[in-house]
Tab-separated table of C-alpha atoms in Angstrom:
chain	number	residue	atom	x	y	z
E	218	UNK	CA	-0.008	0.014	-0.025
E	219	UNK	CA	1.330	3.436	-0.944
E	220	UNK	CA	0.141	6.914	-0.207
E	221	UNK	CA	1.352	9.927	-2.093
E	222	UNK	CA	1.788	13.524	-0.922
E	223	UNK	CA	0.053	16.356	-2.642
E	224	UNK	CA	2.032	19.107	-4.309
E	225	UNK	CA	0.179	21.718	-2.193
E	226	UNK	CA	1.145	19.994	1.083
E	227	UNK	CA	4.796	19.846	-0.021
E	228	UNK	CA	4.780	23.535	-1.039
E	229	UNK	CA	3.274	24.718	2.222
E	230	UNK	CA	5.805	22.836	4.320
E	231	UNK	CA	8.640	23.960	2.007
E	232	UNK	CA	7.730	27.575	2.672
E	233	UNK	CA	7.942	26.981	6.429
E	234	UNK	CA	11.167	25.100	6.693
E	235	UNK	CA	13.366	26.810	4.173
E	236	UNK	CA	13.280	30.087	6.027
E	237	UNK	CA	15.266	28.416	8.821
E	238	UNK	CA	18.331	27.516	6.822
E	239	UNK	CA	19.397	30.890	5.383
E	240	UNK	CA	23.129	31.432	5.569
E	241	UNK	CA	24.007	27.909	6.657
E	242	UNK	CA	26.501	25.760	4.851
E	243	UNK	CA	25.784	22.396	3.312
E	244	UNK	CA	27.816	19.581	1.794
E	245	UNK	CA	28.148	20.117	-1.937
E	246	UNK	CA	29.009	17.201	-4.273
E	247	UNK	CA	29.797	18.599	-7.742
E	248	UNK	CA	30.321	15.144	-9.231
E	249	UNK	CA	31.841	11.841	-8.252
E	250	UNK	CA	33.672	10.337	-6.621
E	251	UNK	CA	33.499	12.987	-3.862
E	252	UNK	CA	31.773	12.190	-0.552
E	253	UNK	CA	32.034	12.014	3.203
E	254	UNK	CA	32.864	8.737	4.987
E	255	UNK	CA	31.638	8.352	8.567
E	256	UNK	CA	32.890	4.870	9.231
E	257	UNK	CA	31.179	1.575	9.899
E	258	UNK	CA	28.060	2.965	11.567
E	259	UNK	CA	25.667	0.037	11.781
E	260	UNK	CA	22.072	0.288	12.926
E	261	UNK	CA	20.877	-2.955	14.487
E	262	UNK	CA	17.424	-4.072	15.685
E	263	UNK	CA	14.159	-3.265	13.983
E	264	UNK	CA	14.057	0.529	14.111
E	265	UNK	CA	15.854	3.222	12.131
E	266	UNK	CA	15.369	6.739	10.876
E	267	UNK	CA	17.550	8.491	8.261
E	268	UNK	CA	17.005	12.183	7.470
E	269	UNK	CA	18.632	14.700	5.080
E	270	UNK	CA	17.994	17.992	3.384
E	271	UNK	CA	18.906	17.834	-0.279
E	272	UNK	CA	18.960	19.767	-3.560
E	273	UNK	CA	19.608	18.021	-6.838
E	274	UNK	CA	21.830	19.780	-9.314
E	275	UNK	CA	22.261	16.695	-11.543
E	276	UNK	CA	21.256	13.056	-11.823
E	277	UNK	CA	22.655	12.014	-8.431
E	278	UNK	CA	22.097	8.615	-6.856
E	279	UNK	CA	23.080	7.951	-3.221
E	280	UNK	CA	22.350	10.441	-0.500
E	281	UNK	CA	23.254	8.211	2.473
E	282	UNK	CA	24.553	4.725	1.817
E	283	UNK	CA	25.626	1.712	3.858
E	284	UNK	CA	25.318	-0.905	1.228
E	285	UNK	CA	26.891	-2.635	-1.784
E	286	UNK	CA	23.996	-4.450	-3.423
E	287	UNK	CA	20.492	-5.754	-2.800
E	288	UNK	CA	20.612	-8.242	0.036
E	289	UNK	CA	23.346	-6.315	1.834
E	290	UNK	CA	21.793	-2.975	2.734
E	291	UNK	CA	21.874	-1.784	6.318
E	292	UNK	CA	20.351	1.435	5.070
E	293	UNK	CA	20.237	3.432	1.838
E	294	UNK	CA	18.563	6.745	1.088
E	295	UNK	CA	18.107	7.803	-2.575
E	296	UNK	CA	16.038	10.702	-3.838
E	297	UNK	CA	13.033	8.545	-4.685
E	298	UNK	CA	13.529	5.416	-2.623
E	299	UNK	CA	14.541	3.866	0.731
E	300	UNK	CA	16.245	0.503	0.925
E	301	UNK	CA	17.016	-1.857	3.774
E	302	UNK	CA	17.769	-5.577	4.198
E	303	UNK	CA	16.248	-7.398	7.204
E	304	UNK	CA	16.176	-10.974	8.376
E	305	UNK	CA	13.018	-11.256	6.289
E	306	UNK	CA	14.602	-10.026	3.089
E	307	UNK	CA	15.508	-6.976	1.052
E	308	UNK	CA	13.029	-4.146	0.343
E	309	UNK	CA	13.161	-1.115	-1.975
E	310	UNK	CA	10.369	1.255	-1.117
E	311	UNK	CA	9.856	3.632	-4.036
E	312	UNK	CA	8.016	6.939	-3.395
E	313	UNK	CA	6.856	7.698	-6.934
E	314	UNK	CA	7.427	11.359	-6.218
E	315	UNK	CA	9.579	13.244	-8.657
E	316	UNK	CA	11.985	15.616	-6.997
E	317	UNK	CA	12.512	18.768	-9.051
E	318	UNK	CA	16.171	19.675	-9.798
E	319	UNK	CA	17.218	22.839	-8.075
E	320	UNK	CA	14.625	22.758	-5.301
E	321	UNK	CA	15.143	22.255	-1.606
E	322	UNK	CA	13.630	19.175	0.129
E	323	UNK	CA	13.715	17.439	3.501
E	324	UNK	CA	13.689	13.670	3.067
E	325	UNK	CA	13.319	11.025	5.772
E	326	UNK	CA	12.662	7.324	5.975
E	327	UNK	CA	11.735	5.306	8.971
E	328	UNK	CA	11.411	1.540	9.665
E	329	UNK	CA	9.610	0.415	12.840
E	330	UNK	CA	9.575	-3.375	12.396
E	331	UNK	CA	6.274	-3.374	10.491
E	332	UNK	CA	6.621	-0.853	7.659
E	333	UNK	CA	9.174	1.233	5.747
E	334	UNK	CA	7.905	4.789	5.434
E	335	UNK	CA	9.317	7.570	3.296
E	336	UNK	CA	8.592	11.255	3.966
E	337	UNK	CA	9.092	14.269	1.661
E	338	UNK	CA	8.968	17.598	3.488
E	339	UNK	CA	7.338	15.878	6.435
E	340	UNK	CA	4.512	14.367	4.355
E	341	UNK	CA	4.207	10.619	3.978
E	342	UNK	CA	5.079	9.731	0.393
E	343	UNK	CA	4.994	5.931	0.685
E	344	UNK	CA	4.394	3.199	3.245
E	345	UNK	CA	5.427	-0.352	2.514
E	346	UNK	CA	4.851	-3.320	4.908
E	347	UNK	CA	7.958	-5.131	5.974
E	348	UNK	CA	9.290	-7.026	9.061
E	349	UNK	CA	12.513	-8.411	10.533
E	350	UNK	CA	15.678	-7.075	12.122
E	351	UNK	CA	18.110	-4.971	10.127
E	352	UNK	CA	21.008	-6.869	8.641
E	353	UNK	CA	24.303	-5.158	9.458
E	354	UNK	CA	27.526	-5.194	7.371
E	355	UNK	CA	31.160	-4.089	7.488
E	356	UNK	CA	31.009	-1.174	5.098
E	357	UNK	CA	31.631	2.484	5.843
E	358	UNK	CA	28.614	4.738	5.572
E	359	UNK	CA	29.016	7.228	2.713
E	360	UNK	CA	27.233	10.571	2.571
E	361	UNK	CA	27.008	11.404	-1.134
E	362	UNK	CA	28.207	8.024	-2.579
E	363	UNK	CA	28.605	4.312	-1.971
E	364	UNK	CA	31.892	3.965	-0.100
E	365	UNK	CA	32.969	0.674	-1.565
E	366	UNK	CA	32.722	1.235	-5.300
E	367	UNK	CA	32.481	5.067	-5.295
E	368	UNK	CA	30.293	4.629	-8.383
E	369	UNK	CA	26.877	5.953	-7.297
E	370	UNK	CA	27.656	9.626	-6.573
E	371	UNK	CA	25.121	12.227	-5.522
E	372	UNK	CA	25.278	15.469	-7.467
E	373	UNK	CA	24.081	18.513	-5.499
E	374	UNK	CA	23.692	19.568	-1.881
E	375	UNK	CA	23.193	17.463	1.270
E	376	UNK	CA	22.622	18.889	4.758
E	377	UNK	CA	21.199	18.055	8.171
E	378	UNK	CA	21.989	14.350	7.879
E	379	UNK	CA	20.736	12.379	10.901
E	380	UNK	CA	20.933	8.654	11.605
E	381	UNK	CA	18.852	7.183	14.443
E	382	UNK	CA	18.269	3.769	15.944
E	383	UNK	CA	14.621	4.675	16.649
E	384	UNK	CA	11.696	5.121	14.277
E	385	UNK	CA	10.719	8.800	14.564
E	386	UNK	CA	7.063	9.706	14.263
E	387	UNK	CA	5.759	12.006	11.532
E	388	UNK	CA	5.160	14.725	14.158
E	389	UNK	CA	8.760	14.444	15.378
E	390	UNK	CA	10.075	14.640	11.823
E	391	UNK	CA	7.971	17.758	11.018
E	392	UNK	CA	8.979	19.492	14.236
E	393	UNK	CA	12.718	19.521	13.629
E	394	UNK	CA	13.346	19.234	9.873
E	395	UNK	CA	15.883	22.043	9.571
E	396	UNK	CA	17.544	22.135	12.978
E	397	UNK	CA	17.632	19.515	15.700
E	398	UNK	CA	17.913	21.059	19.194
E	399	UNK	CA	20.169	19.554	21.906
E	400	UNK	CA	21.557	16.770	19.712
E	401	UNK	CA	23.782	15.385	22.462
E	402	UNK	CA	20.686	14.453	24.503
E	403	UNK	CA	18.358	13.181	21.747
E	404	UNK	CA	17.329	9.587	22.510
E	405	UNK	CA	18.341	7.177	19.755
E	406	UNK	CA	20.377	9.720	17.718
E	407	UNK	CA	23.627	8.089	16.566
E	408	UNK	CA	25.008	10.709	14.171
E	409	UNK	CA	24.158	14.254	12.990
E	410	UNK	CA	25.957	16.246	10.397
E	411	UNK	CA	25.294	20.012	9.865
E	412	UNK	CA	28.292	20.694	7.589
E	413	UNK	CA	28.683	24.232	8.956
E	414	UNK	CA	32.413	24.513	8.271
E	415	UNK	CA	33.240	20.987	9.364
E	416	UNK	CA	32.364	17.277	9.120
E	417	UNK	CA	31.913	16.778	12.869
E	418	UNK	CA	29.224	14.547	14.321
E	419	UNK	CA	27.086	17.071	16.183
E	420	UNK	CA	25.592	14.244	18.301
E	421	UNK	CA	28.919	14.279	20.135
E	422	UNK	CA	30.377	10.781	19.515
E	423	UNK	CA	33.668	11.547	17.797
E	424	UNK	CA	33.908	7.942	16.533
E	425	UNK	CA	31.475	8.918	13.806
E	426	UNK	CA	33.062	12.235	12.747
E	427	UNK	CA	33.126	12.497	8.991
E	428	UNK	CA	36.171	12.345	6.700
E	429	UNK	CA	36.035	13.961	3.251
E	430	UNK	CA	37.007	11.705	0.350
E	431	UNK	CA	37.975	13.268	-2.896
E	432	UNK	CA	36.992	16.970	-3.016
E	433	UNK	CA	33.556	17.572	-1.545
E	434	UNK	CA	32.812	21.144	-0.736
E	435	UNK	CA	31.112	23.080	2.075
E	436	UNK	CA	29.060	26.002	0.834
E	437	UNK	CA	25.669	27.650	1.191
E	438	UNK	CA	22.777	26.154	-0.666
E	439	UNK	CA	20.948	29.029	-2.335
E	440	UNK	CA	17.960	26.819	-3.119
E	441	UNK	CA	17.179	26.519	0.593
E	442	UNK	CA	17.438	30.308	1.122
E	443	UNK	CA	15.339	31.701	-1.701
E	444	UNK	CA	11.815	30.696	-0.656
E	445	UNK	CA	9.988	33.597	0.971
């Protein structure tokens, strides 16, 4: 079963959240292979949330990747899909929503042990039934590419990346799309990257500080600052 967001709902929420990111920096991937590695950050159990703010400037692929192929995906966020592998198999949940190049979006997917849900600007874009515990692997998580082959590069901006070992509710996602308060005390938050001049894990665990690979850039994303 899938439910799709309306353009009006997306536009209304877009007006609200983009006003909060003026002047901030984001990770910019001009082409591949340029990305940020954050190490072997597994999420175990049957709950996960991955969030990011993105703007496409080309035909990019991986936003946040801890995978190599179907059947070995701890988590994978792409612009139109979320992928995981659990003890009950691999699933690719496709939203069917076409992201417009040059526009600013908040994306999130959650898995709670019964469904894999994908949100665009806080609106539920798809919900796909699935069960089982997440299958972990030994790959480094890449923000902006697959770390193993460096062959699925994002092209554009990525910001406000968060990785949780809890399934956040829609209300929680909508409340803090552009800035997460008190990240060091957020229950279930494993990693948080704001890219404001650095690749530091704002959650506080230095184990998961990011390392740039190639030549990613840190710069302001005009698309997230031009909506009035």
